[in-house]
XYZ file of C-alpha atoms in Angstrom:
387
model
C 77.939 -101.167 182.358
C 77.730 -97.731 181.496
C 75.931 -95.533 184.043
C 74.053 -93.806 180.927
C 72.477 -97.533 180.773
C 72.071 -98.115 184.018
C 69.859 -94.848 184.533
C 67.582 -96.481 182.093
C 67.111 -99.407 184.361
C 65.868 -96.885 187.117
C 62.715 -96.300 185.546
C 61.729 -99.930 185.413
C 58.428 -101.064 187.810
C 59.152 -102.371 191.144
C 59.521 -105.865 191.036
C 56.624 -107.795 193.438
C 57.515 -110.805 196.045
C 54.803 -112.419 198.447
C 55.773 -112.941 202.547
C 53.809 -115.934 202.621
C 53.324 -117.808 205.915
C 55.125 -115.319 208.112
C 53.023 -114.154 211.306
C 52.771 -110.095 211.611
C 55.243 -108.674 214.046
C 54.641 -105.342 214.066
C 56.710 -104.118 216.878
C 59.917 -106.242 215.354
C 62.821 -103.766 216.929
C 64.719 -102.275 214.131
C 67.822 -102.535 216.066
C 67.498 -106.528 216.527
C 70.692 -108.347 214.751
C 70.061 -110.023 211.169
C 70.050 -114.099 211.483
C 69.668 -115.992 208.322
C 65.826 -116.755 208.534
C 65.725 -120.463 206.723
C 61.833 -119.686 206.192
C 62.343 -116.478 203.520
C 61.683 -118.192 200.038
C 64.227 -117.750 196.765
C 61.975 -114.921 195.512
C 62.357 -113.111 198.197
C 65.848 -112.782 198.330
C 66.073 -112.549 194.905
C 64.148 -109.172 195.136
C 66.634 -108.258 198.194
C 69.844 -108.791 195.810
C 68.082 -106.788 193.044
C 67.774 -103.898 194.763
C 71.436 -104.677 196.815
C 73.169 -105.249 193.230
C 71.354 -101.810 191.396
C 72.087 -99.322 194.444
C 75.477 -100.465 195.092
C 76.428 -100.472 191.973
C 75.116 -97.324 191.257
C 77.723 -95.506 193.569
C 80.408 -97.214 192.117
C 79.090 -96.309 188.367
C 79.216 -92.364 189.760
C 82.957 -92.568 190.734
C 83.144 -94.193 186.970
C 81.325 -91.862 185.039
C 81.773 -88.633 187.554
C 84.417 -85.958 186.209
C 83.292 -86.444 182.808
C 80.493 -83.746 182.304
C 77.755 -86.766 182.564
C 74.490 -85.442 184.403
C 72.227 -88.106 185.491
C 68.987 -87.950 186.153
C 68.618 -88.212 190.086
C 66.495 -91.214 191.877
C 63.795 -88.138 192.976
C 60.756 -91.256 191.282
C 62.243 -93.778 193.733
C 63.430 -96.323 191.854
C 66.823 -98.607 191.496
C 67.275 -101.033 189.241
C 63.832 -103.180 189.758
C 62.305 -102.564 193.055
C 61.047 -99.626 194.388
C 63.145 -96.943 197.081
C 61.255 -95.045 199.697
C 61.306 -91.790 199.295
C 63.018 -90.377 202.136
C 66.027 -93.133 200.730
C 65.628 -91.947 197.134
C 66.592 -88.517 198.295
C 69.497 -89.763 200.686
C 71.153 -91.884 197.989
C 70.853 -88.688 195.206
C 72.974 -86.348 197.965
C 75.096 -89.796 197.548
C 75.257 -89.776 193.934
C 76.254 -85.931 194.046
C 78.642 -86.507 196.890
C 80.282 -89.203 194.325
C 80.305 -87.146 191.228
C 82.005 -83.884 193.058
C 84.365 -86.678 194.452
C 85.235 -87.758 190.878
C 85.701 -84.633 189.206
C 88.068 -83.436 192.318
C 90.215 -87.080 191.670
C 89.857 -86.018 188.159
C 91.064 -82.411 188.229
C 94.367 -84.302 190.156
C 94.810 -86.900 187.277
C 92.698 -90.087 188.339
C 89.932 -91.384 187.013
C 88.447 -94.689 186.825
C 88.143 -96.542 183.448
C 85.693 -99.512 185.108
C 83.874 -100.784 187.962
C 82.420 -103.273 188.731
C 80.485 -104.192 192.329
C 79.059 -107.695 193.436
C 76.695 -107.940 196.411
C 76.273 -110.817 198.273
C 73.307 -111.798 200.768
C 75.029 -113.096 204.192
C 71.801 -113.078 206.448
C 67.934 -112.428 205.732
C 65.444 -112.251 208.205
C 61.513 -111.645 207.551
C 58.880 -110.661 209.966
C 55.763 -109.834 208.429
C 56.067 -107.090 206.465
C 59.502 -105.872 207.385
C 62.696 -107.256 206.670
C 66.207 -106.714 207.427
C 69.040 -107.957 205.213
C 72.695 -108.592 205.710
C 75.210 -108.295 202.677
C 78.912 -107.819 201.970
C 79.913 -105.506 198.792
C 82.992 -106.561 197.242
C 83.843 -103.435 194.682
C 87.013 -103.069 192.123
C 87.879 -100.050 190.420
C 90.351 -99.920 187.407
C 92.405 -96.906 187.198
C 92.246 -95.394 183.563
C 95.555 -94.503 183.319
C 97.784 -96.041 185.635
C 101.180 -95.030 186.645
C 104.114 -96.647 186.047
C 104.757 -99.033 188.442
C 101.279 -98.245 190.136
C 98.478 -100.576 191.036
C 95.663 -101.381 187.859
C 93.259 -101.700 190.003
C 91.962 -100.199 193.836
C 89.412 -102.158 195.540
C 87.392 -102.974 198.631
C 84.924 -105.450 200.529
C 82.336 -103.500 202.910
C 79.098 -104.372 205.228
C 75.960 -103.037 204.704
C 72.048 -104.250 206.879
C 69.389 -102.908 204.491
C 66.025 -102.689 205.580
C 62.819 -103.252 203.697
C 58.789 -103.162 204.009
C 56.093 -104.787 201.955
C 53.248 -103.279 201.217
C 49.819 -105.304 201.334
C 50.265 -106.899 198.144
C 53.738 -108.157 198.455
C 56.017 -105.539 196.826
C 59.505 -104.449 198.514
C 60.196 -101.290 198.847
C 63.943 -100.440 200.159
C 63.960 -97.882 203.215
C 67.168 -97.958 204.545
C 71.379 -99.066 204.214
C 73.660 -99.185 207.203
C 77.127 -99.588 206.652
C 77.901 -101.863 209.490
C 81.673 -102.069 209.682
C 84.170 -99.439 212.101
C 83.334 -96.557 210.218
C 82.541 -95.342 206.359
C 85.848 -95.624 204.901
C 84.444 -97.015 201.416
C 85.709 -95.034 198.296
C 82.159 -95.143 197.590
C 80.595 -94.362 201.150
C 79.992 -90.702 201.526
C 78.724 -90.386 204.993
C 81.047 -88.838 207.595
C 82.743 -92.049 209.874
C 81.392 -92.012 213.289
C 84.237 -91.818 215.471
C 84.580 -91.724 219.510
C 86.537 -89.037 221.406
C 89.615 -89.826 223.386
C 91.801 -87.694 225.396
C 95.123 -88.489 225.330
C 96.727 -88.694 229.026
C 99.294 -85.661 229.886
C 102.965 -86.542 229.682
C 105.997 -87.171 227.490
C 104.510 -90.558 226.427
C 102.134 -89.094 224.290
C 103.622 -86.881 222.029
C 101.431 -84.945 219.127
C 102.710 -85.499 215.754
C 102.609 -82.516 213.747
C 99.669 -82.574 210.926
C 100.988 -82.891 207.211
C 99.747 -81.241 204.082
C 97.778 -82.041 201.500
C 99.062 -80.350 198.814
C 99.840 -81.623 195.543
C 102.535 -82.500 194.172
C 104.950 -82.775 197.552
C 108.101 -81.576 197.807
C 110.700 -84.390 197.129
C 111.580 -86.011 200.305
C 113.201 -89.423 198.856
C 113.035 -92.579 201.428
C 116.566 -94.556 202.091
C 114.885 -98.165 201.765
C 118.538 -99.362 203.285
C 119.347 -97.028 206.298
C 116.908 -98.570 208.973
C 117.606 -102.426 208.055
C 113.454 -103.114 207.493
C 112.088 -104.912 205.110
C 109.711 -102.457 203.541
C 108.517 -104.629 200.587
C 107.509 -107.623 202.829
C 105.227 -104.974 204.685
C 103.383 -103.974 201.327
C 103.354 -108.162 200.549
C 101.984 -108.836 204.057
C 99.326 -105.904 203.691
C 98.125 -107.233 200.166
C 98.391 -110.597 201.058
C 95.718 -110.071 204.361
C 94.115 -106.804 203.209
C 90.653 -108.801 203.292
C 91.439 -112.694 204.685
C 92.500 -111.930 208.211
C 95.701 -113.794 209.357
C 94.149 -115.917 211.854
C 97.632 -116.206 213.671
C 95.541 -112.126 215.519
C 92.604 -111.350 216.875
C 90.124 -109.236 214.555
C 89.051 -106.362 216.016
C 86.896 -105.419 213.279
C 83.083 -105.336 214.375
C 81.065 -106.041 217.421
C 82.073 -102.532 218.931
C 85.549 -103.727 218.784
C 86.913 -99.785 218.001
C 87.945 -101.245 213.907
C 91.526 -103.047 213.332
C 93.150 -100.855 211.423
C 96.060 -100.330 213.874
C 95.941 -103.977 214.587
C 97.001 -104.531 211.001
C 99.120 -101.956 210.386
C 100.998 -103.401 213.558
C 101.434 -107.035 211.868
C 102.178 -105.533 208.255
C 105.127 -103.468 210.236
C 106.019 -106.414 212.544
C 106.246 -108.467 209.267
C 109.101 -106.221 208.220
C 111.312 -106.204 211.221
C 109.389 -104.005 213.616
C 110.548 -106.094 216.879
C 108.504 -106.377 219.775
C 109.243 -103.921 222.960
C 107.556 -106.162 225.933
C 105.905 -104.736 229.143
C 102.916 -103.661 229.958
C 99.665 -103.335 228.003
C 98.880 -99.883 229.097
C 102.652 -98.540 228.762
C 102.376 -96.605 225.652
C 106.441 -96.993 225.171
C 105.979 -100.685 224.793
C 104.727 -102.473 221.201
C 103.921 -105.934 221.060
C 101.414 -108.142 219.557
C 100.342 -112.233 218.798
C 97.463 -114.169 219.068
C 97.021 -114.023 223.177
C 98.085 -110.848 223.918
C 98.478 -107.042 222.127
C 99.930 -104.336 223.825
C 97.597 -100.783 223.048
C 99.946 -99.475 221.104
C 99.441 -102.837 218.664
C 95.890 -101.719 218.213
C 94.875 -98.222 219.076
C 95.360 -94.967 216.397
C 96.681 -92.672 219.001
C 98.496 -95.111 221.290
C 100.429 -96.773 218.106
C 101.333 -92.508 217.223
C 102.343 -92.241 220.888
C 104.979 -95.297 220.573
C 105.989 -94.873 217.208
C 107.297 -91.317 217.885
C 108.950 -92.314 221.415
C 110.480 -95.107 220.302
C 112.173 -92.827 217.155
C 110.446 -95.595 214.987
C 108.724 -93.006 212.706
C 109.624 -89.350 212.044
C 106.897 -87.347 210.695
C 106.746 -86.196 206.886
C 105.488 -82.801 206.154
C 103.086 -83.498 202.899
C 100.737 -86.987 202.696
C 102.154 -87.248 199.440
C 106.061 -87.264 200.453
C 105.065 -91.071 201.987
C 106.490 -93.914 200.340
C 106.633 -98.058 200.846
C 105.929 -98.944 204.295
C 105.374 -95.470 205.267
C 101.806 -95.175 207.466
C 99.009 -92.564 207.175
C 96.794 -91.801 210.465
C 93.543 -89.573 210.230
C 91.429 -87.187 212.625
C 87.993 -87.238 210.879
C 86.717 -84.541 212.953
C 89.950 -82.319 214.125
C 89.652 -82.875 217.657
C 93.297 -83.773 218.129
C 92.495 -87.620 218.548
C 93.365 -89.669 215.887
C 90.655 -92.016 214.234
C 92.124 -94.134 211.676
C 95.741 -95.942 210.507
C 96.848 -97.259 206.970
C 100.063 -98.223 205.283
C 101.510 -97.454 202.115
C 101.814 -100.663 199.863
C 102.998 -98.826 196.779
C 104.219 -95.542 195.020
C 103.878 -94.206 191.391
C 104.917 -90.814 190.500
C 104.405 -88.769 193.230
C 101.310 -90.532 194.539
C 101.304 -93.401 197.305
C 98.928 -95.855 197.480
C 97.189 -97.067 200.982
C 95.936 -100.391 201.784
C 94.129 -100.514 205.130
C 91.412 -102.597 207.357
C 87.976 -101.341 208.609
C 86.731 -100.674 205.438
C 88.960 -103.535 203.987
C 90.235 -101.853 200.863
C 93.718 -102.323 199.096
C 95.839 -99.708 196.894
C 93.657 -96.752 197.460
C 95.353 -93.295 196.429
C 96.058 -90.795 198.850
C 94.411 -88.563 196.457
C 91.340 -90.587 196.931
C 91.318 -90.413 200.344
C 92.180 -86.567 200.845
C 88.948 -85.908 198.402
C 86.987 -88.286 200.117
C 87.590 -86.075 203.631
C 89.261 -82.719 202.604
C 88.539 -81.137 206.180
C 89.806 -83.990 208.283
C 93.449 -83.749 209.764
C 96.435 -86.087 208.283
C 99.376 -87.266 209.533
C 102.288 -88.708 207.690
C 104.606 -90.704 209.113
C 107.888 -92.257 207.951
C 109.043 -95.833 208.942
């Protein structure tokens, strides 16, 4: 759908559902989890998935549209598709529209653009208590690049976590007042707040190295990877990624949720293992050691910096000077917020003409461009590194 077309659904009335038979509970903590509430009636969550399915999809109609001189009118009456936004939320999700449209033009001014989307919402938990509500859904989104490279993925995609929040006024009628991305930070092509991330110090000593940052420039300069020298299997990394980028190979722990710290690493770590990394044992804690399986991981299986620290004493990796120099089975780390400790790991699961493409857990989201990324945080830090 268009997102001229889709603007005209944001004028519609907000669409009315009755909390019947649910006691008041005014002082219902906003911080309680979401359970699936067996008591909220069809309506009800129909109204919930109306608003999920027009505000989601809304984002991913900006990164469609964006970069093509479209200017929407913003949500400032405080609708979305049929039910009504609060008006503190109307204003947060036009900075979001914005945010999405700058993003697009900047992919477009680099030679990407988006030729579809499309976004489906689904409700995992509700829970009702008077006139509040809390909602738990997973977006699964798919973008078609418009032109794609030779040899480069059609399509980019992701699945991501959201708790929305709601209150009824006395007659019934929903009106949205809050989304929460819920997963190990807001790594969503679409998500456009900054990820939360936690500080670490790394520990003095030749054990933990710091890998020089890369560029971001583009085009790179040609640095061509020998797929032969180092005897890995680089394509059954990119298979293994694709293949688990959102089912989780239950043969590892997921780290993702529950205040876990993400499992980025943790997958990055099995995608490499899958193409001949071999296991170092020893100690958890001994950052020159790399091993992982379903009982035990060594840190350097699942943390950012600790998985840097190994894979540059071990002379695993070397370190590429330009994010776009990365190729097949190459991995990507970021530092959201430049404090030297690194926040975030992907892997490269393909290349087309200059640009790789990342595929990554915590948001789970498979052949996203490096371009992508880089616009999505142009003042974090980036480093490159070659397996």
């Amino acid at each position: 759908m268009s997102r001229t077309r889709r603007r005209a659904t944001i004028l519609g009335a907000a669409a009315a559902s009755v909390v019947a038979g649910v006691a008041l509970l005014p002082n219902w903590s906003a911080g309680a989890s979401v359970v699936d509430d067996p008591t909220v009636d069809a309506r009800t969550k129909a109204t919930f998935q109306r608003l999920a399915d027009a505000v989601f999809t809304d984002r991913t109609e900006a990164l469609v549209d964006g970069g093509r001189g479209d200017q929407d009118k913003p949500l400032t009456d405080g609708f979305s598709g049929d039910v009504r936004l609060s008006s503190g939320l109307a204003r947060s999700e036009d900075a979001a529209l914005s945010a999405l449209n700058r993003r697009a033009d900047m992919l477009a001014d680099l030679g990407e653009t988006y030729s579809a989307g499309s976004t489906t919402v689904t409700l995992d938990a509700t829970r009702v208590k008077g006139r509040k509500a809390k909602v738990a859904v997973t977006e699964t989104t798919t973008l078609t690049y418009e032109q794609a490279r030779a040899g480069a993925p059609r399509t980019t995609g992701f699945q991501a976590h959201h708790e929305l929040t709601f209150s009824a006024d006395r007659y019934g009628n929903w009106r949205l007042t809050g989304i929460r991305a819920t997963d190990e930070g807001d790594l969503a092509v679409n998500q456009t707040a900054r990820p939360a991330v936690e500080p670490m110090t790394a520990r003095a000593g030749s054990t933990t190295p710091s890998a020089p940052k890369a560029s971001t420039s583009y085009p790179g300069q040609a640095n061509p990877k020998n797929f032969t020298a180092s005897g890995l299997d680089y394509s059954a990394m990119a298979v293994y990624a694709k293949q688990y980028w959102s089912n989780y190979n239950p043969a590892y722990p997921d780290f993702n949720g529950q205040g876990a710290g993400g499992d980025c690493t943790n997958f990055v770590s099995q995608a490499l293992k899958a193409g001949g990394w071999k296991h170092v044992p020893g100690y958890v804690y001994d950052y020159t050691r790399w091993f992982g399986n379903a009982d035990i991981q060594s840190h350097s299986f699942v943390g950012v910096n600790e998985w840097s620290w190994f894979a540059q004493n071990s002379k695993r990796t070397t370190s590429l000077a330009n994010v776009y120099q990365m190729d097949v089975g190459d991995v990507l780390q970021i530092d959201f917020d430049r404090d030297g400790s690194k926040d975030h790991t992907m892997i490269v699961t393909s290349r087309s003409r200059g640009v790789p493409y990342l595929t990554y857990h915590s948001t789970n989201t498979y052949s996203r461009s490096v371009a992508s990324i880089v616009a999505s945080y142009p003042n974090a830090s980036y480093y490159a590194y070659r397996t």
